GROMACS .gro file of C-alpha atoms in nm:
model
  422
    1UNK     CA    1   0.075   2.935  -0.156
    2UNK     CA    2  -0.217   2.887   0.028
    3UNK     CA    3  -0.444   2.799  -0.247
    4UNK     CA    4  -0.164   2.591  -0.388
    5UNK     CA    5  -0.181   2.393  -0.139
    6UNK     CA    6  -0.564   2.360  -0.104
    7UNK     CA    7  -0.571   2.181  -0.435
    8UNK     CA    8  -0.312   1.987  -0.369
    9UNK     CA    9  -0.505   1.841  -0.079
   10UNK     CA   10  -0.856   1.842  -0.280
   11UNK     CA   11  -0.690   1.661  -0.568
   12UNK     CA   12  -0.494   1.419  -0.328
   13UNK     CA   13  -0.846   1.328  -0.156
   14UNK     CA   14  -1.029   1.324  -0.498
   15UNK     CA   15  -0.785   1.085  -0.617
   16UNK     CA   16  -0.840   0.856  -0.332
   17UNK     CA   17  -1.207   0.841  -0.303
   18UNK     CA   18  -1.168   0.765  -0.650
   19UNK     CA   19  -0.951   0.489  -0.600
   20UNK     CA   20  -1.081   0.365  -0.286
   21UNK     CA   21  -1.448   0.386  -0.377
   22UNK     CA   22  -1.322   0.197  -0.729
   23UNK     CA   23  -1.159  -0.074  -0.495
   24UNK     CA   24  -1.424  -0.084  -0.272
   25UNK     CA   25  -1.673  -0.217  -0.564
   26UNK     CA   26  -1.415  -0.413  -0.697
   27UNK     CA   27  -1.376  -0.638  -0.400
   28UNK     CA   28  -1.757  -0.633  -0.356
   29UNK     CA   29  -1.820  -0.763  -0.726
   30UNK     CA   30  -1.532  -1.009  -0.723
   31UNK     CA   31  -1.656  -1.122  -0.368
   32UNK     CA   32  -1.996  -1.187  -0.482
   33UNK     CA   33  -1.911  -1.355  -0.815
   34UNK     CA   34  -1.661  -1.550  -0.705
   35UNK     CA   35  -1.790  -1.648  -0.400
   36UNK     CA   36  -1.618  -1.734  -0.015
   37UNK     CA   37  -1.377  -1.989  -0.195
   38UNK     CA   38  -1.269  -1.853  -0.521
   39UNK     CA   39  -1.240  -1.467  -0.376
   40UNK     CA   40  -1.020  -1.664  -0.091
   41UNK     CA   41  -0.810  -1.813  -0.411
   42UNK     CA   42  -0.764  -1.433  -0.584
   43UNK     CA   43  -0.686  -1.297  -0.269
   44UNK     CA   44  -0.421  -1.545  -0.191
   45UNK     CA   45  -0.289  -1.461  -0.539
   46UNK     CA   46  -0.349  -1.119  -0.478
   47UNK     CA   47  -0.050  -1.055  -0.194
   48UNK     CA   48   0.234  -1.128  -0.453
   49UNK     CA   49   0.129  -0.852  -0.668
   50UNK     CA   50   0.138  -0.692  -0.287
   51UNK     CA   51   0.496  -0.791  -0.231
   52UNK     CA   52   0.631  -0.669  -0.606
   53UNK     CA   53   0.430  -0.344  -0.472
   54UNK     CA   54   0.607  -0.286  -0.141
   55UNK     CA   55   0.932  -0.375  -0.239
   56UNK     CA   56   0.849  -0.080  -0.511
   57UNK     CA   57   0.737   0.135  -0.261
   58UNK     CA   58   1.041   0.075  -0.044
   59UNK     CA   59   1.304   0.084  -0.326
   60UNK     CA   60   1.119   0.362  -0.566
   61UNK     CA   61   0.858   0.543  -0.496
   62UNK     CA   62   0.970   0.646  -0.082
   63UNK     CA   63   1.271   0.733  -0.177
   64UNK     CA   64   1.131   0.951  -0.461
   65UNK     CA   65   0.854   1.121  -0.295
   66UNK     CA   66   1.116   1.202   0.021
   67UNK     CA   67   1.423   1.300  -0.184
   68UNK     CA   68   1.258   1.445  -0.520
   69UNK     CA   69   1.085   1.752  -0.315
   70UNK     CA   70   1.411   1.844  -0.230
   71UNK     CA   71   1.570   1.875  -0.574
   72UNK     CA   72   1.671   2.196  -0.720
   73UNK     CA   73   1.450   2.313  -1.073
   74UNK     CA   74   1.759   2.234  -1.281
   75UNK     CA   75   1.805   1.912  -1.086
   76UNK     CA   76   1.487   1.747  -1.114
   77UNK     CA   77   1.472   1.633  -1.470
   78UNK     CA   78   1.755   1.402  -1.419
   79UNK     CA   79   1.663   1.296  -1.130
   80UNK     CA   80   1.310   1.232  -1.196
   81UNK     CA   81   1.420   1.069  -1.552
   82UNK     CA   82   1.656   0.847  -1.380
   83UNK     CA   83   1.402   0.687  -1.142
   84UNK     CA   84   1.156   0.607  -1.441
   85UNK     CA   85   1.450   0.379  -1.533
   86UNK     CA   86   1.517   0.255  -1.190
   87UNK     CA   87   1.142   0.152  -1.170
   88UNK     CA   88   1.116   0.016  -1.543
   89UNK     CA   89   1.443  -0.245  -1.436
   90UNK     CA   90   1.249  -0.343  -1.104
   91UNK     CA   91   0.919  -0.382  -1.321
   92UNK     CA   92   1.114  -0.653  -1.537
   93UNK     CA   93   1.301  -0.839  -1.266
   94UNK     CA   94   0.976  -0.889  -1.091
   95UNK     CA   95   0.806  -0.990  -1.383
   96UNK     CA   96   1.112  -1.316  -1.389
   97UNK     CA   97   1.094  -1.361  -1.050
   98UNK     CA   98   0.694  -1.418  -1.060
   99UNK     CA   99   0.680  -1.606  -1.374
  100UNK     CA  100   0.974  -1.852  -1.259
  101UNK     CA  101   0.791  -1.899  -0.913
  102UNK     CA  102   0.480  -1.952  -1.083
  103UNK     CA  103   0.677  -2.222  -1.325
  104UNK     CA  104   0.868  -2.403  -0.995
  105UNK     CA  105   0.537  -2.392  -0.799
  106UNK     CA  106   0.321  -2.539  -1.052
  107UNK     CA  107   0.603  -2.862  -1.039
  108UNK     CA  108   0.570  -2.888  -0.635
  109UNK     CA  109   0.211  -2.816  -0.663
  110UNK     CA  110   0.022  -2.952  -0.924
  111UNK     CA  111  -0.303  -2.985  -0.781
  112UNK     CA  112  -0.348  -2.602  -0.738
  113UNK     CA  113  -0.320  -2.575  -1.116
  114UNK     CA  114  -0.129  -2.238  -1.080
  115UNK     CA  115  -0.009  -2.311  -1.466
  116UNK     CA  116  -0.333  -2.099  -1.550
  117UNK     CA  117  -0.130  -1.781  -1.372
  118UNK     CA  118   0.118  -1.818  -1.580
  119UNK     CA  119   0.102  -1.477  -1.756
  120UNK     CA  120  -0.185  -1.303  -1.511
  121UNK     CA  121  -0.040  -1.271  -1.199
  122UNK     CA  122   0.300  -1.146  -1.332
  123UNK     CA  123   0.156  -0.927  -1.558
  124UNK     CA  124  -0.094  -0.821  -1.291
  125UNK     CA  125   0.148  -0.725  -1.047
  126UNK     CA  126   0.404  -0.515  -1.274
  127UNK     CA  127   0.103  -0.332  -1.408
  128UNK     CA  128  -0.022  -0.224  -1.130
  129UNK     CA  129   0.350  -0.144  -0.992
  130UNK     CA  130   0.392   0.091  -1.294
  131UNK     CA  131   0.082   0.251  -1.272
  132UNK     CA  132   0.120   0.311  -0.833
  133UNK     CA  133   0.439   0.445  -0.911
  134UNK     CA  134   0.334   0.699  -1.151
  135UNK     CA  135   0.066   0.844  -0.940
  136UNK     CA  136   0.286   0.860  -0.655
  137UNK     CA  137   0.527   1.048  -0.904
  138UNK     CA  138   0.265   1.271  -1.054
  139UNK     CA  139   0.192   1.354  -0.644
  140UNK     CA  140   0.532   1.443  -0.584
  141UNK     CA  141   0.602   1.656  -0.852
  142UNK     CA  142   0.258   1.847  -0.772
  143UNK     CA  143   0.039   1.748  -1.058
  144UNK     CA  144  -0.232   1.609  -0.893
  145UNK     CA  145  -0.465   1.604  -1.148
  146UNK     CA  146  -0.308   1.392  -1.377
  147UNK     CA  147  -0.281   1.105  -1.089
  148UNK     CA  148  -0.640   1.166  -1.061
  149UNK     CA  149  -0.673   1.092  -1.490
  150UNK     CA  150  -0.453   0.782  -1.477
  151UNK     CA  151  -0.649   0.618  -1.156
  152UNK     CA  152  -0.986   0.727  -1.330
  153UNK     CA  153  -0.885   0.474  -1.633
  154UNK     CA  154  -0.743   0.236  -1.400
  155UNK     CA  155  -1.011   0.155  -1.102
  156UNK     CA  156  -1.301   0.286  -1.314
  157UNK     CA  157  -1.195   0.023  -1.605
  158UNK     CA  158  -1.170  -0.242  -1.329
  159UNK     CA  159  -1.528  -0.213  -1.273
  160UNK     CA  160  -1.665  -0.158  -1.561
  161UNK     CA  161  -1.446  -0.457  -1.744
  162UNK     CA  162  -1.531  -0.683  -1.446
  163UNK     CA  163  -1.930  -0.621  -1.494
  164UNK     CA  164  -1.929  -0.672  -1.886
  165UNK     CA  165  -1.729  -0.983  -1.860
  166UNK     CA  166  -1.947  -1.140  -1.572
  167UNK     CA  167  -2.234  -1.096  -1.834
  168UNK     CA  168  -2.071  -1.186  -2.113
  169UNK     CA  169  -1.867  -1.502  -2.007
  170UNK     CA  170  -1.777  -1.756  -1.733
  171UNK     CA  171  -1.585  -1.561  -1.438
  172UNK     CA  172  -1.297  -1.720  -1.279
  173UNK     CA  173  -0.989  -1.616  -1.058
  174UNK     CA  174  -0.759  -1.610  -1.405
  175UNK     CA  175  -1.011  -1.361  -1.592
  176UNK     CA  176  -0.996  -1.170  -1.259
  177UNK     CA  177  -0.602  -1.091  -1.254
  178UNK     CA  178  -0.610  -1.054  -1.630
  179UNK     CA  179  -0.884  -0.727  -1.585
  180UNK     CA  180  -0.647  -0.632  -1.330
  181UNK     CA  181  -0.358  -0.609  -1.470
  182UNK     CA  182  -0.548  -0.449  -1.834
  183UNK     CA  183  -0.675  -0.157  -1.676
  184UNK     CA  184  -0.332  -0.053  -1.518
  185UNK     CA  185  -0.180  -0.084  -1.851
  186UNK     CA  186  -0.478   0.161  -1.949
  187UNK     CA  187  -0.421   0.396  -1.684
  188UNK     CA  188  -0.051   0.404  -1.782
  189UNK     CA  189  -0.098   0.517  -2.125
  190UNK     CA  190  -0.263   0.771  -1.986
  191UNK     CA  191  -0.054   0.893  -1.763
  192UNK     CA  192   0.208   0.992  -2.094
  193UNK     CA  193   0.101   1.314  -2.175
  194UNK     CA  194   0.167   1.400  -1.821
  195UNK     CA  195   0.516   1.309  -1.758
  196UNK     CA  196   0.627   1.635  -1.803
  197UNK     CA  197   1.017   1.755  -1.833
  198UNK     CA  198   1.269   1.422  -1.816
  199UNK     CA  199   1.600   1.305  -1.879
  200UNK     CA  200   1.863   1.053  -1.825
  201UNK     CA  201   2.251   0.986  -1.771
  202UNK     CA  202   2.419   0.695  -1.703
  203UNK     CA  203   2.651   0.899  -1.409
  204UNK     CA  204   2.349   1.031  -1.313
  205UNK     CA  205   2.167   0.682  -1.240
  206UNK     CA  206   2.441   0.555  -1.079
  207UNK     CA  207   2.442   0.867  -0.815
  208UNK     CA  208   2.080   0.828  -0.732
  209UNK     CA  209   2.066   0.460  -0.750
  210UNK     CA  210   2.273   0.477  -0.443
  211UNK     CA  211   2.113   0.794  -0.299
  212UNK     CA  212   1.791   0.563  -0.310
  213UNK     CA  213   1.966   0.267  -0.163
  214UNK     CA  214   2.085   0.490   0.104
  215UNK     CA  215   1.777   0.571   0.203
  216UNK     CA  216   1.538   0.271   0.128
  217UNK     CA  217   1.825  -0.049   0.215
  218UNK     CA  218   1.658  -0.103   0.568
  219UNK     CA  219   1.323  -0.031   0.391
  220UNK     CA  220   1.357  -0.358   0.139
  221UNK     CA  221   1.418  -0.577   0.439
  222UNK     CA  222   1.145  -0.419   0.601
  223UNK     CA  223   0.946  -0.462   0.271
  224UNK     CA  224   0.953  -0.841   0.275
  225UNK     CA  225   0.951  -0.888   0.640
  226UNK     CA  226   0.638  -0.680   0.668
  227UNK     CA  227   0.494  -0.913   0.364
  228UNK     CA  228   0.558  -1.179   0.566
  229UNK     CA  229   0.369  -1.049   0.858
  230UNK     CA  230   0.096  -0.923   0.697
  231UNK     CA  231   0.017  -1.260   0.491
  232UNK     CA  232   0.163  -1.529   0.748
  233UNK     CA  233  -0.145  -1.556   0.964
  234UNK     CA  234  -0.389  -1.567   0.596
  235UNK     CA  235  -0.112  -1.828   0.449
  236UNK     CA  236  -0.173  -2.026   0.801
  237UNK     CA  237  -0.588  -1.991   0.777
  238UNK     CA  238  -0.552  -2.056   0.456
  239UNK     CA  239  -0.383  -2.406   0.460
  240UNK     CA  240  -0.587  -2.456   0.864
  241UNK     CA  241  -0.946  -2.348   0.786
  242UNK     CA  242  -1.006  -2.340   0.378
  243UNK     CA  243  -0.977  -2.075   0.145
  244UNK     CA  244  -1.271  -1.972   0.211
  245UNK     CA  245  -1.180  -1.815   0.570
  246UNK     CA  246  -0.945  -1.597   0.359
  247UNK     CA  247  -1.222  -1.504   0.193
  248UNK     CA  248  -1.431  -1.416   0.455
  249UNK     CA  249  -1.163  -1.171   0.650
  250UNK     CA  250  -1.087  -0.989   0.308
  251UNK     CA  251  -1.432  -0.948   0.218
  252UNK     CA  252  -1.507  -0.783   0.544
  253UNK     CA  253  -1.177  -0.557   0.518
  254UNK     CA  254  -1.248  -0.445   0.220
  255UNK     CA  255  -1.526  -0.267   0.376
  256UNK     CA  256  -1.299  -0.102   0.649
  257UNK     CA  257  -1.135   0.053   0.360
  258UNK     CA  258  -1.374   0.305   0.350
  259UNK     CA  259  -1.107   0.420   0.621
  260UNK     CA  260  -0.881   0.457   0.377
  261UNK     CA  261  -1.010   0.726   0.170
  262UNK     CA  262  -0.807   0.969   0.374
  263UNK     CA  263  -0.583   0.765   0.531
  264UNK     CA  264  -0.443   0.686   0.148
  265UNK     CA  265  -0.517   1.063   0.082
  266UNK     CA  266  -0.281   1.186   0.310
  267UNK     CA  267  -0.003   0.895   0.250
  268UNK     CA  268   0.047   1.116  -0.100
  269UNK     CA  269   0.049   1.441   0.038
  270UNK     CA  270   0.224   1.399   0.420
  271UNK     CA  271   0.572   1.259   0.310
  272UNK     CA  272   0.600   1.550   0.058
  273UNK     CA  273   0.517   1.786   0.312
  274UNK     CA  274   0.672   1.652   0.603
  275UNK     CA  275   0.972   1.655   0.400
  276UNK     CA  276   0.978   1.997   0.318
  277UNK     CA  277   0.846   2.129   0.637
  278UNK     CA  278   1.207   1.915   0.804
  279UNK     CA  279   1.398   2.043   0.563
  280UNK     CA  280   1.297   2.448   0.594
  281UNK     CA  281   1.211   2.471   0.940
  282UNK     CA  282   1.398   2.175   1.162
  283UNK     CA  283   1.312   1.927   1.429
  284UNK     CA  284   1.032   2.142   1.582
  285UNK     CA  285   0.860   2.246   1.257
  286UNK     CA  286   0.854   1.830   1.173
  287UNK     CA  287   0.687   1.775   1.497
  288UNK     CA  288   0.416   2.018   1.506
  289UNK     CA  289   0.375   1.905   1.196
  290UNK     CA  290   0.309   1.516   1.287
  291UNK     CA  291   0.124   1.561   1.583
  292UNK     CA  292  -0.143   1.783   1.375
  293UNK     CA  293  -0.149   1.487   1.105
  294UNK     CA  294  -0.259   1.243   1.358
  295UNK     CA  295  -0.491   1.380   1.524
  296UNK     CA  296  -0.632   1.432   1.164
  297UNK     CA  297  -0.583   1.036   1.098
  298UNK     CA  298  -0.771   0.945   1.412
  299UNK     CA  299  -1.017   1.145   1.379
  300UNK     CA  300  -1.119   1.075   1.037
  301UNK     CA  301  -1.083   0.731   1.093
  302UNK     CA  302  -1.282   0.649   1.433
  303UNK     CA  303  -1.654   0.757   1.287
  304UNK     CA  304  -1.622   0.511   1.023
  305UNK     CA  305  -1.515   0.176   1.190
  306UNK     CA  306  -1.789   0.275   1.463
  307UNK     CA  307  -2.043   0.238   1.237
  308UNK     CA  308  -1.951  -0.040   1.076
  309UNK     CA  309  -1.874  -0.191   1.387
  310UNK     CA  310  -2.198  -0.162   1.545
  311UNK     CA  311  -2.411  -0.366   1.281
  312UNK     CA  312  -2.149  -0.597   1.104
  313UNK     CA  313  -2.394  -0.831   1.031
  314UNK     CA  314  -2.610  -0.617   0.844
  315UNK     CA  315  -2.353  -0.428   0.617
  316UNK     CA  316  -2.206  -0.810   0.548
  317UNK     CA  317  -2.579  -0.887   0.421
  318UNK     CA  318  -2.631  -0.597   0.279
  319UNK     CA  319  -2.285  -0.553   0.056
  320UNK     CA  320  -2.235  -0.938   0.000
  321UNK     CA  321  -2.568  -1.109   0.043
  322UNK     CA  322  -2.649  -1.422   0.263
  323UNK     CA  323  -2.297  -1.639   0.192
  324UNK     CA  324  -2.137  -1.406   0.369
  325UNK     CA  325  -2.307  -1.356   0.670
  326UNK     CA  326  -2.239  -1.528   1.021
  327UNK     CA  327  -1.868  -1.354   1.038
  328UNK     CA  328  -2.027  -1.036   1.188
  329UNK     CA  329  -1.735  -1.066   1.463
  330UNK     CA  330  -1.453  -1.000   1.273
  331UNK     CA  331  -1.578  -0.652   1.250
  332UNK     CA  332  -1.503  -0.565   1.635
  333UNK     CA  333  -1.133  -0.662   1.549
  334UNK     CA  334  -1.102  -0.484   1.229
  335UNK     CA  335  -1.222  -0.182   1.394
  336UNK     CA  336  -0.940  -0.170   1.696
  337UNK     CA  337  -0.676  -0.261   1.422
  338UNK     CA  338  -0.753  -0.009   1.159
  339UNK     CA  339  -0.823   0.286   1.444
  340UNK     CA  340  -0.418   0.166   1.487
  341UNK     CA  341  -0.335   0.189   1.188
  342UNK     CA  342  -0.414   0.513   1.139
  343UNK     CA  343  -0.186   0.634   1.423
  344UNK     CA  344   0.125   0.442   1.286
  345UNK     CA  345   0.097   0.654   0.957
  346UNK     CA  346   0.256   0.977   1.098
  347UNK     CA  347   0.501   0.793   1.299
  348UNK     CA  348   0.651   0.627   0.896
  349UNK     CA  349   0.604   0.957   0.747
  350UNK     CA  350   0.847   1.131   1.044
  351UNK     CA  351   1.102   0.857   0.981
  352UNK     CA  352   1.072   0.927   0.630
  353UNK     CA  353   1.132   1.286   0.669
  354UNK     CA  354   1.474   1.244   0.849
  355UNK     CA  355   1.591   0.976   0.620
  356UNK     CA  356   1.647   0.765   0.919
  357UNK     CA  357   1.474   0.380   0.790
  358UNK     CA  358   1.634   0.168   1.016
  359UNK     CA  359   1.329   0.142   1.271
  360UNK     CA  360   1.100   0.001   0.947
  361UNK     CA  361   1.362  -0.263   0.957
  362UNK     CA  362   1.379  -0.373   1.280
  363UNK     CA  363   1.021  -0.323   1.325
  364UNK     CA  364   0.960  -0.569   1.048
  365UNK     CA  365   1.170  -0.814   1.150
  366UNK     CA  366   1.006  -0.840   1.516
  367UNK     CA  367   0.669  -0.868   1.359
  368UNK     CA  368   0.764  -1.102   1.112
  369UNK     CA  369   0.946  -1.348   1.377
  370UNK     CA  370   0.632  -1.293   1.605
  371UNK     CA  371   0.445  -1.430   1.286
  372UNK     CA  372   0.622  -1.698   1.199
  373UNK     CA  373   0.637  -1.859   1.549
  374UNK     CA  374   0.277  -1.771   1.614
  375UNK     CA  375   0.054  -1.825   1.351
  376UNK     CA  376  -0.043  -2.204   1.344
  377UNK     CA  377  -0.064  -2.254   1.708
  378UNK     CA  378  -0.292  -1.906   1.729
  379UNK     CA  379  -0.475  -2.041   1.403
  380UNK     CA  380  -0.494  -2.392   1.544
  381UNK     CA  381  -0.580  -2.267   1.909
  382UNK     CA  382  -0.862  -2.001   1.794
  383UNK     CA  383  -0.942  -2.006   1.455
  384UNK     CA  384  -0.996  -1.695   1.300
  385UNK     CA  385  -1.005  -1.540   1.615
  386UNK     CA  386  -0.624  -1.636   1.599
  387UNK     CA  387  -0.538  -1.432   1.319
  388UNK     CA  388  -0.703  -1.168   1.429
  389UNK     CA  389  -0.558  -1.090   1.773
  390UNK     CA  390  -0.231  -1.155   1.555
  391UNK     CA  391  -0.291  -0.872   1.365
  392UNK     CA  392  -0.383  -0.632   1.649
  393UNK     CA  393  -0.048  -0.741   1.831
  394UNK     CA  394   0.186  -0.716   1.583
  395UNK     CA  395   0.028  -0.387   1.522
  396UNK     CA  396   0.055  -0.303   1.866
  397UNK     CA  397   0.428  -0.405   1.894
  398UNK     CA  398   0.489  -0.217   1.594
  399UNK     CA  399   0.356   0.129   1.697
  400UNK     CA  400   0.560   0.108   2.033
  401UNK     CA  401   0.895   0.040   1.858
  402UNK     CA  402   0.821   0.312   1.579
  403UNK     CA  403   0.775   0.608   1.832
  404UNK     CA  404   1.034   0.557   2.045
  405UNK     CA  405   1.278   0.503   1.792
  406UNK     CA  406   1.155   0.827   1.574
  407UNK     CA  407   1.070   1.005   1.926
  408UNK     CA  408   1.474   0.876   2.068
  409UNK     CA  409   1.612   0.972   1.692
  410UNK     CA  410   1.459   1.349   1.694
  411UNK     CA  411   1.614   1.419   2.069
  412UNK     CA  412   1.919   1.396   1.907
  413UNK     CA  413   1.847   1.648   1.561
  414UNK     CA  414   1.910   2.056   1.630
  415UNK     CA  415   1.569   2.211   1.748
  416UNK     CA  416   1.597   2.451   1.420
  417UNK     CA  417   1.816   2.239   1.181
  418UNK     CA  418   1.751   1.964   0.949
  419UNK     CA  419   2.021   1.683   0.926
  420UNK     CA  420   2.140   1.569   0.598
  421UNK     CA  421   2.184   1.218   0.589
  422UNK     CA  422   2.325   1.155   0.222
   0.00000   0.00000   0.00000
């Protein structure tokens, strides 16, 4: 068991070096090919392939990875089977929604010439759905290794692809969402030969349809209204300061994500075992359980944004070259808000454990309203400084609601027991 559960881990945090380290140069090359402006422009394009991706996570893959470890051996086939089919039907709906928004915006908007994202972007973003949801799958049902294969032909194509064509021809934002969205049709073929056992009824869709929507109806709300938090303030600096602020703020995230090596690690193995430890052991077993997981988070976590925030200017110069320096003072920010972000994960994966969403909900909504009402006099008032102490409240706000509501929630479960909540 114990060994079992060693690979697990050493796959999980194989799998996300891989893919962080793969994302890492990704958003260095397109950063320094593109420059401030243009990597501003894919980034802004970027967060709808972000929101077709949360709403998955919230309608599909949480569910799955919370509900699927509990399934019996004769079970799991149909179950399993009929969330491939839940996930293909959200794949195509987003794939309407995107290229009818792309259609109506391009009317409204013609100046941004968004006509040449016609197929990309929507292509881009159910791509890259499909292929997170399978290695969230492959995590759940303990195959580890074949995440691990899928992700290698993903991110490593991405780099690869986006090197040969910046040699080989001019490199624009377009060219940029077509590689992505390539290379996670690559590293879905290759994830076949791994589905493993499969299979499908029409009574048994319509039972775990609304198992899923059960669990994960507070968690599309949540889904949107966290989009909207998340990319309200960049919207705002966006349209304020010039694409090129965008730019800057995701070109010195992306090397915080270094963070997320094991922070992404864990979010495949913690709901899975957080899950299982609920369900065999109770309330107090779940607990012990999360406190142990953040004090791995944090501590993890906190070497890394020290360093990087103790000579921003020279990892910006280093990384990105000259056009990017000057912005050094974003990193002090970044640091706090990451170093938080690490302490909400074990707080979602509790909730997730119980089956008790609401809290993402409600926690969504506050952050989104806080957003909304904020951004352009915080932008106006302070800049980029504005967004950022946007970001570290909302995160703040967040966290608080989170752990009382989990905290208030598992006061009322049996010490020993586990609540079913079907």
């Amino acid at each position: 068991m114990f060994k079992s559960r060693l690979n697990t881990f050493g796959w999980a945090f194989a799998d996300q070096a891989l893919v962080s380290g793969m994302n890492f140069l990704t958003g260095l090359l397109l950063a320094r090919f593109l420059g401030p402006e243009q990597f501003g422009l894919f980034s802004m394009a970027w967060v709808f392939v972000l929101l077709s991706n949360s709403v998955q996570v919230a309608i599909i893959t949480s569910p799955m990875m919370n509900i699927g470890p509990k399934q019996s051996d004769e079970d799991s086939p149909k179950y399993y089977g009929s969330v491939f089919v839940l996930q293909a039907i959200l794949a195509v709906i987003f794939f309407i929604i995107l290229l009818i928004g792309i259609k109506v915006g391009g009317v409204f908007k013609p100046d941004l010439a968004v006509d040449r994202f016609i197929y990309a972007l929507p292509l881009a973003a159910i791509f890259f759905q499909v292929q997170d949801f399978l290695r969230r799958y492959f995590f759940t049902i303990g195959k580890p290794f074949a995440a691990f294969i899928s992700d290698l032909v993903s991110y490593c194509g991405q780099v690869v692809t986006i090197l040969i064509l910046f040699k080989l021809f001019k490199f624009d934002v377009t060219v940029a969402l077509w590689v992505c969205g390539v290379t996670s049709l690559l590293g879905i073929i290759a994830a076949i030969p791994f589905f493993g056992s499969i299979s499908f009824g029409i009574k048994g869709l319509k039972d775990i349809a609304e198992r899923h929507w059960q669990f994960s109806k507070w968690l599309v709300g949540s889904a949107a209204l966290a989009w909207t938090t998340g990319n309200t303030l960049l919207i705002t600096a966006a349209a304020v300061l010039g694409a090129a602020s965008v730019g800057y703020l995701r070109a010195a995230q992306n090397l915080f994500a270094v963070t997320q090596v094991v922070f992404l690690a864990l979010n495949n193995v913690l709901p899975r075992q957080a899950a299982s430890r609920f369900h065999h052991g109770g309330r107090n077993n779940l607990i012990r359980y999360l406190k142990k997981s953040a004090w791995v988070c944090f501590l993890f976590t906190f070497p890394v944004v020290v360093i990087l925030a103790v000579a921003p200017e020279f990892w910006l110069s280093l990384v990105y070259g000259q056009q990017f320096t000057g912005y050094g003072y974003i990193f002090k920010w970044l640091a706090l808000s990451y170093l938080l972000t690490s302490l909400t994960l074990p707080l979602q994966v509790g909730l997730g454990a119980i089956e008790f969403t609401h809290p993402f909900f409600w926690t969504s909504m506050t952050t989104a309203f806080i957003s909304l009402a904020l951004s352009v006099p915080l932008v106006n008032a302070l800049g980029l400084y504005g967004v950022l102490f946007g970001m570290i409240f909302n995160q703040v706000i967040a966290g608080t609601i989170l752990l009382y509501l989990l905290w208030g929630k598992l006061k009322s479960i049996s010490p020993n027991l586990p609540i079913n909540n079907k």
